[in-house]
Tab-separated table of C-alpha atoms in Angstrom:
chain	number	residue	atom	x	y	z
A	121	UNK	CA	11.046	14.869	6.826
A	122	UNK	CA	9.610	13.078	3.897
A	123	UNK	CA	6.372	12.249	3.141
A	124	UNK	CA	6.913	8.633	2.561
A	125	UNK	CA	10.281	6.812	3.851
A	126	UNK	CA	12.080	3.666	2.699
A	127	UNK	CA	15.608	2.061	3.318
A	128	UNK	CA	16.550	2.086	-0.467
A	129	UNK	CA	18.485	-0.671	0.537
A	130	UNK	CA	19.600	-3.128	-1.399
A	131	UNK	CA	18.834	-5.750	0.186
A	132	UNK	CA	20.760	-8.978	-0.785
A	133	UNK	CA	19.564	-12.398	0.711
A	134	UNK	CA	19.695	-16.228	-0.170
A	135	UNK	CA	17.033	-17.791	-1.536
A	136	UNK	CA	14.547	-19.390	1.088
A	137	UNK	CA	15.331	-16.122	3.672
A	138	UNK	CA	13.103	-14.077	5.058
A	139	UNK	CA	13.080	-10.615	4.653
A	140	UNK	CA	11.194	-7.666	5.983
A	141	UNK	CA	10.740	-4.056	4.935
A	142	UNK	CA	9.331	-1.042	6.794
A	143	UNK	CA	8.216	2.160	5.374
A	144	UNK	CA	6.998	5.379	7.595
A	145	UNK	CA	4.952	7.671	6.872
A	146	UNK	CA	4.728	11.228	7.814
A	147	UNK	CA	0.832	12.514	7.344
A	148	UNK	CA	-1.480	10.570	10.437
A	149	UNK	CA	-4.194	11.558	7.878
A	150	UNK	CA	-3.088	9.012	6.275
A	151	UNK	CA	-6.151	6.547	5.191
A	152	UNK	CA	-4.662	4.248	2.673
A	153	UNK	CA	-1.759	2.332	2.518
A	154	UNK	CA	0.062	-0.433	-0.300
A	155	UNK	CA	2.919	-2.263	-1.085
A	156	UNK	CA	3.676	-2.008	-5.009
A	157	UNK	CA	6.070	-4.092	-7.098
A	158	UNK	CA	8.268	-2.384	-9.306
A	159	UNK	CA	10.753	-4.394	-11.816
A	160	UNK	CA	13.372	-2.664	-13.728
A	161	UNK	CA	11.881	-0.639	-16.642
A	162	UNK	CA	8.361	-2.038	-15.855
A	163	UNK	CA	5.143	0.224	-13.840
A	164	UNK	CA	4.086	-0.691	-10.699
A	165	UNK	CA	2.013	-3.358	-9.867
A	166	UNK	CA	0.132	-3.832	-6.356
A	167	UNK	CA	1.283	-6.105	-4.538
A	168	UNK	CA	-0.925	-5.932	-1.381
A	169	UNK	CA	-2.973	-3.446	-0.062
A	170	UNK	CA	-2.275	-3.183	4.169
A	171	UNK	CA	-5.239	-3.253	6.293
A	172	UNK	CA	-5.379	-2.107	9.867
A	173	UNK	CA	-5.780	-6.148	11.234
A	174	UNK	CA	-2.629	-6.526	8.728
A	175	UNK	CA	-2.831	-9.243	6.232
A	176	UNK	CA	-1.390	-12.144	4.209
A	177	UNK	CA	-1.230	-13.364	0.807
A	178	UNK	CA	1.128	-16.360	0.827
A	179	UNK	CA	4.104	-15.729	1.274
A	180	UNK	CA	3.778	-12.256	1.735
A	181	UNK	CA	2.439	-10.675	4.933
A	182	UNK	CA	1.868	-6.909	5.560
A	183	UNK	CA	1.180	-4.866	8.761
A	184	UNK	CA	0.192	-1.135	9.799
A	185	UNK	CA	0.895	0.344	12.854
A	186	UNK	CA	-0.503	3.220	13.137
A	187	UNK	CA	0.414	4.803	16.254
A	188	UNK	CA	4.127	4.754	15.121
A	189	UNK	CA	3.033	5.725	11.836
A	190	UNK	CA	4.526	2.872	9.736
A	191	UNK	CA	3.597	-0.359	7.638
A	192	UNK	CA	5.621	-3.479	7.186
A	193	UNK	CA	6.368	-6.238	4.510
A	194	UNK	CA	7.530	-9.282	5.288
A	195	UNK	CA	8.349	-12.141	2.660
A	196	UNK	CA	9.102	-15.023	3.449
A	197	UNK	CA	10.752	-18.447	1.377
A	198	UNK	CA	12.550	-16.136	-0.756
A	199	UNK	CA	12.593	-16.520	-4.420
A	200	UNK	CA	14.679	-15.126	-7.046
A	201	UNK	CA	11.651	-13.868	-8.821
A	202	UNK	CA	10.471	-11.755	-6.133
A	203	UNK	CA	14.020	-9.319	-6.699
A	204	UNK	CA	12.501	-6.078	-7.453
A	205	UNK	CA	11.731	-2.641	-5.630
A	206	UNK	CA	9.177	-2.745	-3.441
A	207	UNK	CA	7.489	1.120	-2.858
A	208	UNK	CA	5.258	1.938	0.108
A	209	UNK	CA	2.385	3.691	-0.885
A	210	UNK	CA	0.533	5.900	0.796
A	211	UNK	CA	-2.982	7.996	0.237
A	212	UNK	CA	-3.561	10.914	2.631
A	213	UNK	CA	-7.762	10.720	0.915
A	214	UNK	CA	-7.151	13.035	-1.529
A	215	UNK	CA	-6.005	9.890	-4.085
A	216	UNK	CA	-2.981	11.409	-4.700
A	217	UNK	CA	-0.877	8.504	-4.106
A	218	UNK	CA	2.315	9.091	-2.670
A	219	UNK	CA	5.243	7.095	-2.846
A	220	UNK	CA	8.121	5.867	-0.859
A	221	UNK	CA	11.601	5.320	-2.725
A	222	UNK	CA	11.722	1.924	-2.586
A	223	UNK	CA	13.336	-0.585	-1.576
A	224	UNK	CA	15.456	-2.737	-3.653
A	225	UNK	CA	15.740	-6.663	-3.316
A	226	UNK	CA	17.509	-9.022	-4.287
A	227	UNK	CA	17.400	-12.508	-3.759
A	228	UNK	CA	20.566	-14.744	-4.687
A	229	UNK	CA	20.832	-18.481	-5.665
B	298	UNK	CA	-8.466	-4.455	-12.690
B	299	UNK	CA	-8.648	-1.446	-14.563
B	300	UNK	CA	-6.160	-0.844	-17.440
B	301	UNK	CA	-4.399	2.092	-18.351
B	302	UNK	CA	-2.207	2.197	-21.558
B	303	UNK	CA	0.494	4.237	-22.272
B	304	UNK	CA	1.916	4.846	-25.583
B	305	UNK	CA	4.495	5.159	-26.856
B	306	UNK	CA	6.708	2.805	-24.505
B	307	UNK	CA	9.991	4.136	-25.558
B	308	UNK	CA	11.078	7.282	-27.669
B	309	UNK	CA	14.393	9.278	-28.622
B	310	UNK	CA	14.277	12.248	-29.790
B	311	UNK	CA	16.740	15.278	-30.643
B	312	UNK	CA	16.699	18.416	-28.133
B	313	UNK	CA	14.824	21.059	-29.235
B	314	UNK	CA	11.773	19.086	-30.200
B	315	UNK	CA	8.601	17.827	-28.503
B	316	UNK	CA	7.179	14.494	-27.541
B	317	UNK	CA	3.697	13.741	-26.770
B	318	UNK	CA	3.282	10.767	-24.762
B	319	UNK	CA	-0.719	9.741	-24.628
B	320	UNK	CA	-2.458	7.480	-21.380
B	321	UNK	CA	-5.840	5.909	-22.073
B	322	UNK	CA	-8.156	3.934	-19.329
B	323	UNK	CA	-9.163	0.998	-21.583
B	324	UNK	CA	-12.175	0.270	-19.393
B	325	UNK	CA	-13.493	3.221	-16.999
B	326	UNK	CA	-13.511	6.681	-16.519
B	327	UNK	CA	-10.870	9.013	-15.422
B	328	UNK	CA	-11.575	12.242	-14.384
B	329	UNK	CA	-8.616	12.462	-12.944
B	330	UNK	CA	-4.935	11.081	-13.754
B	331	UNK	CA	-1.331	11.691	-12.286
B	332	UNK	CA	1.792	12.303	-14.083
B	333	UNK	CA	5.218	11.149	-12.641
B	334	UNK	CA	8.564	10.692	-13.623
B	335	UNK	CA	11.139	8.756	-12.292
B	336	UNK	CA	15.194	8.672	-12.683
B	337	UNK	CA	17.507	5.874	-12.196
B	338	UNK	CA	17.279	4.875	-8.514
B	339	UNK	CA	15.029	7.874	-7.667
B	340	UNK	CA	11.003	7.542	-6.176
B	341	UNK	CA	8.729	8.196	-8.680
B	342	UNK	CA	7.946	11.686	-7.887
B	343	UNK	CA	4.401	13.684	-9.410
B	344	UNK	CA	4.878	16.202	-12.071
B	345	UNK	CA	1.047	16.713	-12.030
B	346	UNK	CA	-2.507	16.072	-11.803
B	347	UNK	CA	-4.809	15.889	-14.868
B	348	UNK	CA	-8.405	16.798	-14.781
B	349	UNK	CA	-10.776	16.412	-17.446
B	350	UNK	CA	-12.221	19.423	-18.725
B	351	UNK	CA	-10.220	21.911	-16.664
B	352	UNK	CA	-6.540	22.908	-16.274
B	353	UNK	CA	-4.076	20.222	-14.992
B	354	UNK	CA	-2.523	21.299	-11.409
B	355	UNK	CA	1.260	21.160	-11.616
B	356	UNK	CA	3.536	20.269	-8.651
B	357	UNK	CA	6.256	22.857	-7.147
B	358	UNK	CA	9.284	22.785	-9.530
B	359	UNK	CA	7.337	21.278	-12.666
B	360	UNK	CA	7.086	24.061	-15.627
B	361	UNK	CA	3.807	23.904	-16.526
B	362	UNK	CA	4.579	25.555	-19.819
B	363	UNK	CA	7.136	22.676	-20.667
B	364	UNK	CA	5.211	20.071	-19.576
B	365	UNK	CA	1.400	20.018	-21.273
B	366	UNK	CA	-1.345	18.586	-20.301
B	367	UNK	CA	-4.025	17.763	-22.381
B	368	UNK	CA	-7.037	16.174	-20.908
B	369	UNK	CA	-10.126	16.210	-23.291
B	370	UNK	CA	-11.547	13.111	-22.893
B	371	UNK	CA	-13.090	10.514	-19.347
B	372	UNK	CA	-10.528	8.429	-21.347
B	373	UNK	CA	-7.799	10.135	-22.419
B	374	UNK	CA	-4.627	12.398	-21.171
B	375	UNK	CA	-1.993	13.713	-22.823
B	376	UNK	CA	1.661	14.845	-21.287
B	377	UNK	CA	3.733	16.890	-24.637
B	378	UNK	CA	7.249	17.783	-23.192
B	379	UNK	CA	8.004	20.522	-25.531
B	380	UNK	CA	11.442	21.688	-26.381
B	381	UNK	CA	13.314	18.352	-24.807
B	382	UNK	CA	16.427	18.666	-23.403
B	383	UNK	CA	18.948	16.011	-21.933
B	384	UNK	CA	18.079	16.382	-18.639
B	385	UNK	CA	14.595	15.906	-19.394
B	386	UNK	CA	15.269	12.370	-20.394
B	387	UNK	CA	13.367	9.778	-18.190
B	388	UNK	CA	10.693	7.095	-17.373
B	389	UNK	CA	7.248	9.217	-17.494
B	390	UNK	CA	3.912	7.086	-16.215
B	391	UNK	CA	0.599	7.972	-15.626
B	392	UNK	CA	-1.982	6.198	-13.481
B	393	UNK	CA	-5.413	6.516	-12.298
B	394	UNK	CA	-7.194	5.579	-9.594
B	395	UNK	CA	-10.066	3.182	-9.036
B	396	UNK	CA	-11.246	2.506	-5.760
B	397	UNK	CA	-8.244	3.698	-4.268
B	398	UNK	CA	-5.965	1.287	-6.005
B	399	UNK	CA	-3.563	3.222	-8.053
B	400	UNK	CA	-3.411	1.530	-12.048
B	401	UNK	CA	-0.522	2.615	-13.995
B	402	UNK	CA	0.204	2.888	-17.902
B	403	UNK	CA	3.256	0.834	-19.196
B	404	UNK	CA	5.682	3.504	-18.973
B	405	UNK	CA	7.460	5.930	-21.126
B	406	UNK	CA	11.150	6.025	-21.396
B	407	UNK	CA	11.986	8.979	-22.862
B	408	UNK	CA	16.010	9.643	-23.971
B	409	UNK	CA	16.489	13.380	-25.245
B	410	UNK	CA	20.258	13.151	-27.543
Protein backbone atom coordinates (compact mmCIF):
# COMPACT_ATOMS: atom_id res chain seq x y z
CA UNK A 1 0.00 0.00 0.00
CA UNK A 2 1.16 3.48 -0.63
CA UNK A 3 2.21 5.92 1.54
CA UNK A 4 -0.07 8.60 0.39
CA UNK A 5 -3.31 7.74 -1.86
CA UNK A 6 -5.34 9.82 -4.32
CA UNK A 7 -8.05 9.09 -7.05
CA UNK A 8 -5.93 10.64 -9.93
CA UNK A 9 -9.12 11.24 -11.26
CA UNK A 10 -9.94 13.55 -13.51
CA UNK A 11 -12.48 14.95 -12.27
CA UNK A 12 -14.72 16.94 -14.74
CA UNK A 13 -17.61 19.16 -13.28
CA UNK A 14 -19.69 22.34 -14.28
CA UNK A 15 -18.96 25.38 -13.00
CA UNK A 16 -20.88 26.26 -9.66
CA UNK A 17 -20.58 22.19 -8.53
CA UNK A 18 -19.31 20.97 -5.71
CA UNK A 19 -16.68 18.69 -5.55
CA UNK A 20 -14.87 16.69 -2.95
CA UNK A 21 -11.58 14.83 -2.78
CA UNK A 22 -10.23 12.30 -0.27
CA UNK A 23 -6.75 11.23 0.20
CA UNK A 24 -5.56 8.27 2.77
CA UNK A 25 -2.83 7.90 4.30
CA UNK A 26 -0.93 4.93 5.38
CA UNK A 27 1.60 5.99 8.47
CA UNK A 28 -0.91 6.80 11.89
CA UNK A 29 2.35 8.64 12.81
CA UNK A 30 1.26 10.83 10.74
CA UNK A 31 1.34 14.55 12.41
CA UNK A 32 0.88 16.88 9.55
CA UNK A 33 -1.33 17.05 6.86
CA UNK A 34 -2.03 19.73 3.51
CA UNK A 35 -3.77 20.19 0.52
CA UNK A 36 -1.33 21.73 -2.25
CA UNK A 37 -2.23 23.28 -5.61
CA UNK A 38 -0.41 22.22 -8.47
CA UNK A 39 -1.02 23.89 -12.12
CA UNK A 40 0.48 22.48 -15.16
CA UNK A 41 4.25 23.21 -15.34
CA UNK A 42 4.01 25.38 -12.14
CA UNK A 43 5.37 24.11 -8.13
CA UNK A 44 3.09 23.59 -5.61
CA UNK A 45 1.46 26.01 -3.72
CA UNK A 46 -0.48 25.34 -0.27
CA UNK A 47 -3.60 25.52 -0.45
CA UNK A 48 -4.75 24.72 3.15
CA UNK A 49 -3.19 23.14 5.83
CA UNK A 50 -5.98 20.41 7.63
CA UNK A 51 -6.37 20.66 11.25
CA UNK A 52 -7.84 18.01 13.47
CA UNK A 53 -11.34 20.40 14.13
CA UNK A 54 -11.07 20.59 10.10
CA UNK A 55 -11.25 23.96 8.60
CA UNK A 56 -12.42 26.48 5.98
CA UNK A 57 -11.12 29.08 3.83
CA UNK A 58 -13.99 30.19 1.59
CA UNK A 59 -14.88 28.17 -0.56
CA UNK A 60 -12.70 25.56 0.33
CA UNK A 61 -13.21 23.33 3.38
CA UNK A 62 -10.85 20.52 4.59
CA UNK A 63 -11.28 17.67 7.15
CA UNK A 64 -9.06 14.86 8.93
CA UNK A 65 -10.27 11.87 10.20
CA UNK A 66 -8.00 10.26 11.81
CA UNK A 67 -9.25 7.07 12.95
CA UNK A 68 -9.84 6.04 9.25
CA UNK A 69 -6.68 7.56 8.44
CA UNK A 70 -7.79 10.06 5.74
CA UNK A 71 -8.32 13.92 5.00
CA UNK A 72 -10.86 15.51 2.76
CA UNK A 73 -11.28 18.59 0.37
CA UNK A 74 -14.26 19.86 -0.48
CA UNK A 75 -14.80 22.95 -2.92
CA UNK A 76 -17.53 24.29 -3.40
CA UNK A 77 -19.10 27.12 -6.27
CA UNK A 78 -16.78 25.77 -8.70
CA UNK A 79 -14.69 27.96 -10.81
CA UNK A 80 -12.77 27.40 -13.84
CA UNK A 81 -9.72 28.77 -12.19
CA UNK A 82 -9.61 26.35 -9.51
CA UNK A 83 -8.81 23.31 -12.49
CA UNK A 84 -5.59 22.03 -11.32
CA UNK A 85 -4.15 18.93 -9.31
CA UNK A 86 -4.75 18.99 -6.00
CA UNK A 87 -1.90 16.64 -3.88
CA UNK A 88 -2.48 15.48 -0.31
CA UNK A 89 0.35 16.01 1.70
CA UNK A 90 1.41 14.36 4.39
CA UNK A 91 4.42 14.70 7.20
CA UNK A 92 5.07 11.58 9.31
CA UNK A 93 7.50 14.50 11.81
CA UNK A 94 10.44 13.84 10.19
CA UNK A 95 9.55 16.95 7.49
CA UNK A 96 9.93 14.83 4.82
CA UNK A 97 6.84 15.68 3.11
CA UNK A 98 5.20 13.07 1.33
CA UNK A 99 2.94 13.31 -1.39
CA UNK A 100 -0.17 11.87 -2.79
CA UNK A 101 -0.55 11.69 -6.76
CA UNK A 102 -3.00 14.03 -7.14
CA UNK A 103 -5.92 14.59 -8.17
CA UNK A 104 -6.78 16.30 -11.30
CA UNK A 105 -9.77 18.83 -11.76
CA UNK A 106 -11.37 20.26 -14.00
CA UNK A 107 -14.05 22.56 -13.98
CA UNK A 108 -16.07 23.26 -17.35
CA UNK A 109 -18.08 26.36 -18.50
CA UNK B 1 6.16 32.96 3.25
CA UNK B 2 9.48 31.85 2.67
CA UNK B 3 10.88 31.82 -0.91
CA UNK B 4 12.86 29.39 -2.56
CA UNK B 5 14.24 30.02 -6.14
CA UNK B 6 15.15 27.72 -8.55
CA UNK B 7 17.21 28.39 -11.50
CA UNK B 8 17.35 27.68 -14.30
CA UNK B 9 13.46 27.16 -15.07
CA UNK B 10 13.91 25.29 -18.23
CA UNK B 11 17.04 23.64 -19.97
CA UNK B 12 17.86 21.21 -23.02
CA UNK B 13 20.68 19.73 -23.26
CA UNK B 14 22.44 16.89 -25.45
CA UNK B 15 22.98 13.31 -23.70
CA UNK B 16 26.14 12.82 -22.48
CA UNK B 17 26.47 16.11 -20.71
CA UNK B 18 25.62 17.54 -17.28
CA UNK B 19 23.22 20.08 -15.92
CA UNK B 20 23.42 21.78 -12.70
CA UNK B 21 20.24 23.06 -11.55
CA UNK B 22 20.84 25.51 -8.28
CA UNK B 23 17.81 26.22 -5.28
CA UNK B 24 18.36 29.23 -3.04
CA UNK B 25 16.05 30.24 0.19
CA UNK B 26 15.85 34.01 -0.54
CA UNK B 27 14.99 34.72 3.08
CA UNK B 28 15.91 31.91 5.81
CA UNK B 29 17.97 29.16 6.45
CA UNK B 30 17.94 25.72 5.13
CA UNK B 31 19.71 23.15 6.62
CA UNK B 32 17.91 20.92 5.00
CA UNK B 33 16.21 20.70 1.37
CA UNK B 34 14.43 17.88 -0.73
CA UNK B 35 14.93 16.99 -4.24
CA UNK B 36 12.02 15.54 -6.38
CA UNK B 37 11.19 14.89 -9.74
CA UNK B 38 8.11 14.45 -11.33
CA UNK B 39 6.90 12.91 -14.90
CA UNK B 40 3.88 13.64 -16.83
CA UNK B 41 0.91 12.53 -14.70
CA UNK B 42 3.19 10.92 -12.06
CA UNK B 43 3.39 12.17 -7.95
CA UNK B 44 6.24 14.03 -7.39
CA UNK B 45 8.38 11.43 -5.94
CA UNK B 46 11.95 12.37 -3.65
CA UNK B 47 15.22 11.73 -5.26
CA UNK B 48 16.87 13.05 -2.02
CA UNK B 49 17.52 14.98 0.97
CA UNK B 50 20.17 17.75 1.15
CA UNK B 51 21.98 18.65 4.26
CA UNK B 52 24.25 21.39 4.70
CA UNK B 53 27.63 20.53 5.50
CA UNK B 54 27.31 16.75 5.25
CA UNK B 55 26.46 14.18 2.53
CA UNK B 56 22.95 14.35 0.93
CA UNK B 57 20.83 10.99 1.75
CA UNK B 58 19.56 9.51 -1.50
CA UNK B 59 16.26 7.59 -1.83
CA UNK B 60 16.11 3.71 -2.96
CA UNK B 61 16.54 3.66 -6.79
CA UNK B 62 18.21 7.27 -7.09
CA UNK B 63 22.10 6.93 -8.23
CA UNK B 64 23.71 8.98 -6.04
CA UNK B 65 26.69 9.17 -8.33
CA UNK B 66 24.39 10.56 -11.21
CA UNK B 67 22.58 12.73 -9.29
CA UNK B 68 24.95 15.36 -7.09
CA UNK B 69 24.30 17.11 -4.44
CA UNK B 70 26.01 20.00 -3.47
CA UNK B 71 25.02 21.72 -0.33
CA UNK B 72 27.65 24.32 0.90
CA UNK B 73 25.78 26.99 1.97
CA UNK B 74 22.26 27.69 4.94
CA UNK B 75 21.24 29.11 1.49
CA UNK B 76 22.14 27.22 -1.17
CA UNK B 77 21.78 23.51 -2.86
CA UNK B 78 22.83 22.26 -5.81
CA UNK B 79 21.35 19.00 -7.86
CA UNK B 80 24.18 18.36 -11.22
CA UNK B 81 22.64 15.38 -13.22
CA UNK B 82 25.75 14.29 -14.85
CA UNK B 83 25.90 12.37 -18.04
CA UNK B 84 21.97 13.12 -19.06
CA UNK B 85 20.20 10.76 -20.82
CA UNK B 86 16.56 10.79 -22.36
CA UNK B 87 15.00 9.17 -19.78
CA UNK B 88 16.37 11.47 -17.37
CA UNK B 89 14.37 14.25 -18.85
CA UNK B 90 11.84 15.82 -16.33
CA UNK B 91 10.41 18.52 -13.95
CA UNK B 92 13.13 18.59 -10.95
CA UNK B 93 12.01 20.94 -7.71
CA UNK B 94 13.38 21.47 -4.56
CA UNK B 95 11.69 22.78 -1.43
CA UNK B 96 12.33 23.45 2.10
CA UNK B 97 10.57 23.50 4.97
CA UNK B 98 9.57 26.22 7.40
CA UNK B 99 7.41 25.51 10.12
CA UNK B 100 6.22 22.53 8.59
CA UNK B 101 4.90 24.17 5.50
CA UNK B 102 6.71 22.78 2.58
CA UNK B 103 8.07 26.04 0.06
CA UNK B 104 9.07 24.99 -3.29
CA UNK B 105 11.52 26.52 -6.03
CA UNK B 106 9.89 27.33 -9.48
CA UNK B 107 10.73 24.20 -11.08
CA UNK B 108 13.15 22.78 -13.49
CA UNK B 109 12.11 21.21 -16.67
CA UNK B 110 14.78 19.47 -17.87
CA UNK B 111 14.55 17.78 -21.74
CA UNK B 112 17.76 15.53 -22.45
CA UNK B 113 17.77 15.23 -26.86
Amino acid sequence: RKEVEQDPGPFNVPEGATVAFNCTYSNSASQSFFWYRQDCRKEPKLLMSVYSSGNEDGRFTAQLNRASQYISLLIRDSKLSDSATYLCVVNAGSYIPTFGRGTSLIVHP
Amino acid sequence: GAVVSQHPSRVICKSGTSVKIECRSLDFQATTMFWYRQFPKQSLMLMATSNEGSKATYEQGVEKDKFLINHASLTLSTLTVTSAHPEDSSFYICSAGVNTEAFFGQGTRLTVV
